[in-house]
CSV table of C-alpha atoms in Angstrom, one decimal:
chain,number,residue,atom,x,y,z
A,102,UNK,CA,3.8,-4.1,-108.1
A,103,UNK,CA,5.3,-2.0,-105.4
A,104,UNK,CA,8.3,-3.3,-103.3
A,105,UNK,CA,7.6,-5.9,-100.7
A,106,UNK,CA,7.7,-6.4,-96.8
A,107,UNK,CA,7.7,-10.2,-96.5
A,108,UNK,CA,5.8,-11.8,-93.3
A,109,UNK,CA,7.1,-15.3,-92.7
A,110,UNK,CA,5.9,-17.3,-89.5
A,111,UNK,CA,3.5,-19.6,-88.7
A,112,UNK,CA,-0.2,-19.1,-87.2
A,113,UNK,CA,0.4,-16.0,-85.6
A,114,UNK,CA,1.1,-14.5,-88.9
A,115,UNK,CA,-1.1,-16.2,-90.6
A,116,UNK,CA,-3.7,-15.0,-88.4
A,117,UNK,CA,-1.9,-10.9,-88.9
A,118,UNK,CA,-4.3,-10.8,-91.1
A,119,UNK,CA,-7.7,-11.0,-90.0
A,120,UNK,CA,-8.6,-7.6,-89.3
A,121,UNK,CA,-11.9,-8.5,-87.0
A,122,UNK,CA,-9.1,-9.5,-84.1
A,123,UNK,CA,-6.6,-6.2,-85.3
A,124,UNK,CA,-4.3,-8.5,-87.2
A,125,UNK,CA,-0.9,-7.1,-87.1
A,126,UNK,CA,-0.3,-7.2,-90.4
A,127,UNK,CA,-3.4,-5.4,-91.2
A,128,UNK,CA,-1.9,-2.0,-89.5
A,129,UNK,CA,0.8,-2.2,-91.5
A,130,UNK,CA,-0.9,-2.9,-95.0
A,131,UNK,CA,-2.5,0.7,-94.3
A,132,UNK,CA,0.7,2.2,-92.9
A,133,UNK,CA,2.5,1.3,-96.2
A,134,UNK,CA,-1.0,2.0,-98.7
A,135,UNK,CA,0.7,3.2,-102.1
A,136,UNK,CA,4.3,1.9,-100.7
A,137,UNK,CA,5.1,-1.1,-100.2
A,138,UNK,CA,3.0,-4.9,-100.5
A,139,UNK,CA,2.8,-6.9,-97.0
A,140,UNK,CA,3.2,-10.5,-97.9
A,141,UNK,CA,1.2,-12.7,-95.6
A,142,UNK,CA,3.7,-16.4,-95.4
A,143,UNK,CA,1.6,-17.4,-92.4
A,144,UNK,CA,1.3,-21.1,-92.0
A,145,UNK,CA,-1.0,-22.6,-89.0
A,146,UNK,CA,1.4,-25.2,-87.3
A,147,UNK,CA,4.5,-24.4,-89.1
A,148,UNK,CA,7.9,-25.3,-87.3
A,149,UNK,CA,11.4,-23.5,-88.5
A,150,UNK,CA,12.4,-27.5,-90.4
A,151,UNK,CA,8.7,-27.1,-91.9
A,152,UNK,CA,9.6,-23.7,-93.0
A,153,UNK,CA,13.1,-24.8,-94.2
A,154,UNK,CA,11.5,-27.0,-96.6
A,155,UNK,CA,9.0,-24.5,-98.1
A,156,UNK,CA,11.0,-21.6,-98.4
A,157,UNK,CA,12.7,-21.7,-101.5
A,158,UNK,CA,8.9,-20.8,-102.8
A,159,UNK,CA,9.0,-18.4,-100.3
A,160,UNK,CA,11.8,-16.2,-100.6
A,161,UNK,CA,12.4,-15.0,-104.3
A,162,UNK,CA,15.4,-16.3,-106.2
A,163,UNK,CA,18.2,-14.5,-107.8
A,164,UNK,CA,17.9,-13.9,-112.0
A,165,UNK,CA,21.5,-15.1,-112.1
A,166,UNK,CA,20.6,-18.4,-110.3
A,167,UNK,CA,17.8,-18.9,-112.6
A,168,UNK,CA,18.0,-21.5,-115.8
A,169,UNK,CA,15.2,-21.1,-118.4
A,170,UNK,CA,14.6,-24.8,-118.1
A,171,UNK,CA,14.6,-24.6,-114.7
A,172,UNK,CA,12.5,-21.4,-114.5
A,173,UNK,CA,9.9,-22.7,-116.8
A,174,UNK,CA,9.5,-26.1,-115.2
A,175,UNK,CA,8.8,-24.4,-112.3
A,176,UNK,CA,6.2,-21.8,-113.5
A,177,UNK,CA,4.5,-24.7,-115.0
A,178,UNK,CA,5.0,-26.5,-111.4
A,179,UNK,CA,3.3,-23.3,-109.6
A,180,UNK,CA,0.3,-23.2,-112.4
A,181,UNK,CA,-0.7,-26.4,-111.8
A,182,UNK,CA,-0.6,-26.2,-108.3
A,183,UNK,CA,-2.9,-23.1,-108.8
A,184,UNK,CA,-5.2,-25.5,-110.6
A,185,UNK,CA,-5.3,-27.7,-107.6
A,186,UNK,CA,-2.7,-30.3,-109.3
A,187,UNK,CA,0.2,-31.4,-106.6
A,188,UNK,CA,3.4,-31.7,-108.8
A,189,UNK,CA,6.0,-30.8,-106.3
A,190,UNK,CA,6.8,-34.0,-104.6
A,191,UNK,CA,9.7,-33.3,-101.8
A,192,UNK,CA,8.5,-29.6,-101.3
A,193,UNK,CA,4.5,-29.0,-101.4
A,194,UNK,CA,3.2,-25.5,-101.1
A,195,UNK,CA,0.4,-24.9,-99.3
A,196,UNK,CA,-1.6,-23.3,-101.5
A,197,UNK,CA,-4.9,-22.3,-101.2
A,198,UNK,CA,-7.7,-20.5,-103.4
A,199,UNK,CA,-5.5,-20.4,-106.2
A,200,UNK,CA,-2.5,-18.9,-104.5
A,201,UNK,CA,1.0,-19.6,-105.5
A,202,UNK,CA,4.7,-17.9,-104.7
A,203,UNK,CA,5.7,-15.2,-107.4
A,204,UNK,CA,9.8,-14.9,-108.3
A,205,UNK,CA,11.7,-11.8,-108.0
A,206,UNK,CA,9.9,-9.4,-106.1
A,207,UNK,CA,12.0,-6.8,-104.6
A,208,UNK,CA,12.0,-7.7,-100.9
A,209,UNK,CA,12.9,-4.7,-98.9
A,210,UNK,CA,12.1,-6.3,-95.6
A,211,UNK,CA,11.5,-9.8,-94.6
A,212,UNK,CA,10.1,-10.4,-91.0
A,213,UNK,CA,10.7,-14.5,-89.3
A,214,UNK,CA,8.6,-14.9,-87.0
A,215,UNK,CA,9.1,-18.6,-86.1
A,216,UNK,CA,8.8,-20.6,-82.4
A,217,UNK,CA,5.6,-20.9,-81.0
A,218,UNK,CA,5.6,-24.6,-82.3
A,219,UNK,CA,8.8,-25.0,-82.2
A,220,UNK,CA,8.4,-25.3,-78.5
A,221,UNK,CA,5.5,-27.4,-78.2
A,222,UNK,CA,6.2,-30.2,-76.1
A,223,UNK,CA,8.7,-33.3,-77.4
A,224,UNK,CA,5.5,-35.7,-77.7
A,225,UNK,CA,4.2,-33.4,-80.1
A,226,UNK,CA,5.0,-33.3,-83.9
A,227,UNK,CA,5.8,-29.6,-83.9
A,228,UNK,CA,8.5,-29.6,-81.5
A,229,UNK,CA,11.7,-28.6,-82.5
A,230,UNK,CA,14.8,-29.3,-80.3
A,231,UNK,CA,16.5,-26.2,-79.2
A,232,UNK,CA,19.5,-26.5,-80.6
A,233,UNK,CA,17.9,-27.1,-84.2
A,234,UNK,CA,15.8,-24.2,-83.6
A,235,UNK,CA,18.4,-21.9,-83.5
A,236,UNK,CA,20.4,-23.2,-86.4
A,237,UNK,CA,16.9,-23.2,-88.1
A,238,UNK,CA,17.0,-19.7,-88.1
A,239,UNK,CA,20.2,-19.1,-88.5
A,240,UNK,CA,19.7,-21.5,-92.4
A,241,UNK,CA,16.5,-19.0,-93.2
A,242,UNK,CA,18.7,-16.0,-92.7
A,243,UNK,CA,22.2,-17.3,-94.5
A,244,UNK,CA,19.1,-18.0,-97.4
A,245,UNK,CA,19.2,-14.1,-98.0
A,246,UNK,CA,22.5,-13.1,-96.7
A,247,UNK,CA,25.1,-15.9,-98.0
A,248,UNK,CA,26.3,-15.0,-101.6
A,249,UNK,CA,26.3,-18.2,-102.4
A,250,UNK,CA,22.4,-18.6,-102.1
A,251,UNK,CA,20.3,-18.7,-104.9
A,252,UNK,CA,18.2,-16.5,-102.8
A,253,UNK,CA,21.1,-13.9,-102.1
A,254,UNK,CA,19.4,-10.9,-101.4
A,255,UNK,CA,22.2,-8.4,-99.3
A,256,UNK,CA,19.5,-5.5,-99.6
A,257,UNK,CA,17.0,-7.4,-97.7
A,258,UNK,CA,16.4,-6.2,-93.9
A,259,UNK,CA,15.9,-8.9,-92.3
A,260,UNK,CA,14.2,-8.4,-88.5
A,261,UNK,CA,13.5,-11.9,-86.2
A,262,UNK,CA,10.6,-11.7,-83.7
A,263,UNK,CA,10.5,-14.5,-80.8
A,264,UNK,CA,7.0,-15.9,-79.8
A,265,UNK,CA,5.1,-14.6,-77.2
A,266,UNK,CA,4.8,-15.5,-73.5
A,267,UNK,CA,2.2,-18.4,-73.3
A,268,UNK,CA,-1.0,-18.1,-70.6
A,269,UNK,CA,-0.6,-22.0,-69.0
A,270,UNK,CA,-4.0,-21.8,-67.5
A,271,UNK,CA,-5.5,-20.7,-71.1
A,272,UNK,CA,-4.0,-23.3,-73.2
A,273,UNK,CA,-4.1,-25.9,-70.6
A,274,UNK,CA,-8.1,-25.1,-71.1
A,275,UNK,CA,-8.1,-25.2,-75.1
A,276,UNK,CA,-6.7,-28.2,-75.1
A,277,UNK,CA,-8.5,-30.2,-72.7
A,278,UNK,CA,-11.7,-29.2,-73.9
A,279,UNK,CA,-10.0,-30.5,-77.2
A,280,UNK,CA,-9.7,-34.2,-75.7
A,281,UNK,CA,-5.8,-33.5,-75.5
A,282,UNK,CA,-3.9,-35.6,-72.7
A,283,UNK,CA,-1.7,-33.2,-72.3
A,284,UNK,CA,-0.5,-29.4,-72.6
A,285,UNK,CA,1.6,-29.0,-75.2
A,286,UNK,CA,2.7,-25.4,-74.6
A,287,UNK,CA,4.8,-23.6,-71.5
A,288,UNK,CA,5.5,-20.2,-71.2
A,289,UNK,CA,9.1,-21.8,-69.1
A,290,UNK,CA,9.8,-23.7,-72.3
A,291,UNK,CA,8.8,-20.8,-74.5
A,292,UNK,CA,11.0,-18.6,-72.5
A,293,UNK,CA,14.4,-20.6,-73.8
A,294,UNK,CA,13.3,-20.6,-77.7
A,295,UNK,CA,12.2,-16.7,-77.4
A,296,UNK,CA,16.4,-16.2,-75.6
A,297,UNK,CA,17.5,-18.8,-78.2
A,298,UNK,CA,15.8,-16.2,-81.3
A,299,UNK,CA,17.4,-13.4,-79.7
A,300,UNK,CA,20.8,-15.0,-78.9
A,301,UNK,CA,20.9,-15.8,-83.0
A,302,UNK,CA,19.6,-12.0,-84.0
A,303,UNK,CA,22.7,-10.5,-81.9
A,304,UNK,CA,25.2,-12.8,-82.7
A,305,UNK,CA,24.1,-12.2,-86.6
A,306,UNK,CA,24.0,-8.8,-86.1
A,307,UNK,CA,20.0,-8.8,-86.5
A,308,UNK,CA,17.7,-6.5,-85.4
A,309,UNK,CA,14.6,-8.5,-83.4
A,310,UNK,CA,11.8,-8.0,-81.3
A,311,UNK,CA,11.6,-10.3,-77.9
A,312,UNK,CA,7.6,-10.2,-78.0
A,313,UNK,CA,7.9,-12.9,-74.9
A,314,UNK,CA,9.4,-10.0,-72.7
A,315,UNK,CA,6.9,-7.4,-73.8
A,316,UNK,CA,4.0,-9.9,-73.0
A,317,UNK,CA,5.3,-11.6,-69.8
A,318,UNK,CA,6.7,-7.5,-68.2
A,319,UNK,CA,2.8,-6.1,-69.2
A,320,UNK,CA,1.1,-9.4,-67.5
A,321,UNK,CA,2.9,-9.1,-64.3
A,322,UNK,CA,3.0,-5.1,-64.0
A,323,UNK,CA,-0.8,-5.1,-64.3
A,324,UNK,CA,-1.1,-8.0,-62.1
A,325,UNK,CA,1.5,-6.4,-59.4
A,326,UNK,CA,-0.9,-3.1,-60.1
A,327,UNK,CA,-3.8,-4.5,-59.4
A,328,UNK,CA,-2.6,-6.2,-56.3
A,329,UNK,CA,-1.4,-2.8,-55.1
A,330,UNK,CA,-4.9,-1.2,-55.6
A,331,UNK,CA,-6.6,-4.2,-54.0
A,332,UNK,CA,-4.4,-3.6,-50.9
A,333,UNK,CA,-5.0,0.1,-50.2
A,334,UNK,CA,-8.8,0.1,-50.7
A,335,UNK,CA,-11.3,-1.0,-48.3
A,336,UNK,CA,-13.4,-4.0,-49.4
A,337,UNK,CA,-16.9,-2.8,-48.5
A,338,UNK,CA,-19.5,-4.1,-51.2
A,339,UNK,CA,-21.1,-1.0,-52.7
A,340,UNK,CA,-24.3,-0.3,-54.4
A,341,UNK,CA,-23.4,-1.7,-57.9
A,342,UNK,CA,-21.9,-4.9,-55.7
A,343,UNK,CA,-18.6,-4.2,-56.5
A,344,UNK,CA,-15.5,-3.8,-53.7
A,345,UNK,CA,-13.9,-0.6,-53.7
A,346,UNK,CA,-10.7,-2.4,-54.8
A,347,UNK,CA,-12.2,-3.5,-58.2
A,348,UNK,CA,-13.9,-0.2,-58.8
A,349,UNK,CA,-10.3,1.2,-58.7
A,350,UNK,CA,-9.0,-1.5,-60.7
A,351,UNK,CA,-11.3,-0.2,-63.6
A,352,UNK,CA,-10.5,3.3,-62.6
A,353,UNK,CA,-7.0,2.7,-63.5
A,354,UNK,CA,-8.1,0.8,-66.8
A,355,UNK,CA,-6.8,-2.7,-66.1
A,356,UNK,CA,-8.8,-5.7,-67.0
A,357,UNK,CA,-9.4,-8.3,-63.7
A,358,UNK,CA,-8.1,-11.6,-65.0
A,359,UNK,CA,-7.4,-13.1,-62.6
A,360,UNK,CA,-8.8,-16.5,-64.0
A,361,UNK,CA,-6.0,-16.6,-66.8
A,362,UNK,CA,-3.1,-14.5,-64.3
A,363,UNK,CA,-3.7,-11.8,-67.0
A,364,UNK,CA,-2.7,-13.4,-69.9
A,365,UNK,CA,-6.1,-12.8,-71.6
A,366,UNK,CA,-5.3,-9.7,-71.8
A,367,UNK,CA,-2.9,-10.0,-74.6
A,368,UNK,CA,-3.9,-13.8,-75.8
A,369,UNK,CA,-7.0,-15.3,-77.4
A,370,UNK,CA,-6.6,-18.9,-76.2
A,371,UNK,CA,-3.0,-18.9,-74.2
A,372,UNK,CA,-1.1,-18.8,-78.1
A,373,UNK,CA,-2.8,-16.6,-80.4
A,374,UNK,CA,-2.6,-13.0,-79.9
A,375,UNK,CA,-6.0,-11.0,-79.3
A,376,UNK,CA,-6.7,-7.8,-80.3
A,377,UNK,CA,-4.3,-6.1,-77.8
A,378,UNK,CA,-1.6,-8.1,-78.5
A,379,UNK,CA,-1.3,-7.6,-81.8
A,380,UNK,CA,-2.0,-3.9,-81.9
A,381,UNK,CA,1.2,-4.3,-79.1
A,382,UNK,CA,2.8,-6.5,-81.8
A,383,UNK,CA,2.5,-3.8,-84.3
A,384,UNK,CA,3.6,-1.2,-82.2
A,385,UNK,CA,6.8,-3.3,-81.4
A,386,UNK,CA,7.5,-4.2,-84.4
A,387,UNK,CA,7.3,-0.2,-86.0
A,388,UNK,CA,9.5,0.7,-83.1
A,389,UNK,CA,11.9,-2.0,-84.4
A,390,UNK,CA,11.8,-0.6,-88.0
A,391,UNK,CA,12.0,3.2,-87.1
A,392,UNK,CA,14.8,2.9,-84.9
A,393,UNK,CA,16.8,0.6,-87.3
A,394,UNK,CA,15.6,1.3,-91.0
A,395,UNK,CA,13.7,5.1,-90.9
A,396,UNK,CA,13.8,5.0,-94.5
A,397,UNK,CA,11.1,2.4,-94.1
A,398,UNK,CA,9.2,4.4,-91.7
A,399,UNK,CA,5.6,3.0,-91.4
C-alpha cells in the first residue's frame, strides 16, 4: 500500500468522490496515481462531536499504544462489522459494503474538512455551538499532534478547510420542496464557523483553506460583472431574442443566475459543491499543499 492522504469531513467529502459531478477528491486520486492512496472519510450529516466519536477508527493508532489483546479484539470487532454484525456499542462505524478502518497506515496528509452541519440551525440535530466547534477541531488535531495520543502522528500534515458560502435562495428551495418548516442553513451563520476554522488553523499554526471566501468573492465579482455589462449595453431585443446585455454576459463567459444570486454557479443545491466548485475546491486545495508541503506536490 502506498502512503496515504486522509480525507475527513462530512457530505462534501463524501460526495469528493463521485466523479460524474468532478468530485474533488477524484482529481487528486489521479494527481497522486502510483503515489500516494486518497482515503475517502466522507460522512453525509456528520458534525465535528459526530466525528469526535468515530475517529479513533479513523485516524490510525500508534504500534506503541497498541496491546495484543486490545489489538485483536478489535480486528475481530472490525471483521464482524464487515460481516454486517454491530459489536461496537458506544462508537459505531458506518460501514458500508464491507468497509472497515485499517491501522497503521502511514498518513502523510490528513485533510478536516468539517462545518457545513455544524452550522445548521440550533433546531436542527446537526448544529453545533460555536464555541464547541472550534474546540471540536482543535480535539481532532491534538488527536495527531499531542504525544500523548494513541494516535500521535508528528509527521502528519495536517491542512483544515472551512465550508463554503451557502446560496439562501437554493437551500431555502431544497428544503421546502422537502416539507421542511424551516431553512436550516445561512451563508451569515456559516460565515462565523468558516472565521471560527480559520481562527483555530492560525492560532495552531495550521495551514487551511477558507473555501467560504473563495465562494462568496467569485459569486459577487461575477454578479458585480455582470451588472457592469448590463449597464453599458443597450437593451434592444435582437434576432435570437436576447438583449445586448446578456449576449455580452455570455461573451465574457459568466453564467446569468440571477434566480440563485449566482450561487449555482459553484453549488448544486445551496450546500453541495457542483462541478465548478469542486474543480475550484481542488485547485485551492493543491495551492494549499504546493505552497506549504512541495514535497507533496500533486
Amino acid at each position: 500500500m502506498y502512503d496515504v492522504a486522509l480525507a475527513f469531513g462530512d457530505s462534501i467529502t463524501q460526495h469528493g468522490y463521485e466523479y460524474e459531478n468532478s468530485g474533488w477528491l477524484t482529481h487528486f486520486s489521479a494527481r497522486y496515481a502510483r503515489r500516494m492512496d486518497i482515503l475517502n472519510r466522507g460522512f453525509s450529516g456528520y458534525n465535528t462531536t459526530r466525528a469526535k466519536q468515530v475517529a479513533p477508527l479513523v485516524f490510525p493508532i500508534r504500534k506503541d499504544a497498541l496491546k495484543k489483546s486490545t489489538f485483536a479484539k478489535r480486528i475481530e470487532s472490525i471483521k464482524a462489522m464487515a460481516l454486517g454484525r454491530r459489536v461496537l456499542k458506544k462508537s459505531k462505524w458506518p460501514s458500508r459494503d464491507g468497509t472497515f478502518p485499517t491501522f497503521n497506515p502511514k498518513v502523510q496528509l490528513c485533510i478536516l474538512f468539517f462545518g457545513a452541519n455544524d452550522s445548521a440551525n440550533s433546531r436542527d440535530g446537526r448544529h453545533t455551538p460555536l464555541n464547541e466547534y472550534s474546540e471540536n477541531l482543535r480535539y481532532l488535531v491534538n488527536m495527531l499532534h499531542d504525544p500523548e495520543s494513541q494516535h500521535y502522528s508528528p509527521d502528519t500534515r495536517i491542512l483544515i478547510i472551512t465550508p463554503p458560502a451557502v446560496g439562501d435562495k437554493m437551500t431555502e428551495e431544497y428544503f421546502k420542496d422537502r416539507g421542511w418548516k424551516y431553512n436550516p442553513h445561512k451563508n451569515t451563520v456559516t460565515k462565523k464557523y468558516a472565521e471560527a476554522a480559520v481562527a483555530v488553523a492560525r492560532d495552531l499554526k495550521l495551514p487551511f483553506v477558507d473555501t467560504w471566501t473563495a465562494v462568496e468573492r467569485r459569486v459577487q465579482g461575477s454578479r458585480k460583472r455582470k451588472l457592469m455589462l448590463s449597464s453599458t449595453e443597450v437593451a434592444t431585443e435582437t434576432t435570437t431574442t436576447e438583449s445586448n446585455a446578456e449576449q455580452s454576459v455570455k461573451r465574457a463567459g459568466l453564467t446569468n443566475t440571477d434566480e440563485y444570486d449566482g450561487y449555482d454557479e459553484y453549488l448544486v443545491d445551496g450546500l453541495h459543491l457542483n462541478s465548478k466548485g469542486n474543480e475550484l475546491l481542488f485547485k485551492l486545495v493543491s495551492e494549499a499543499i504546493n505552497r506549504n508541503w512541495p514535497e507533496l506536490r500533486p
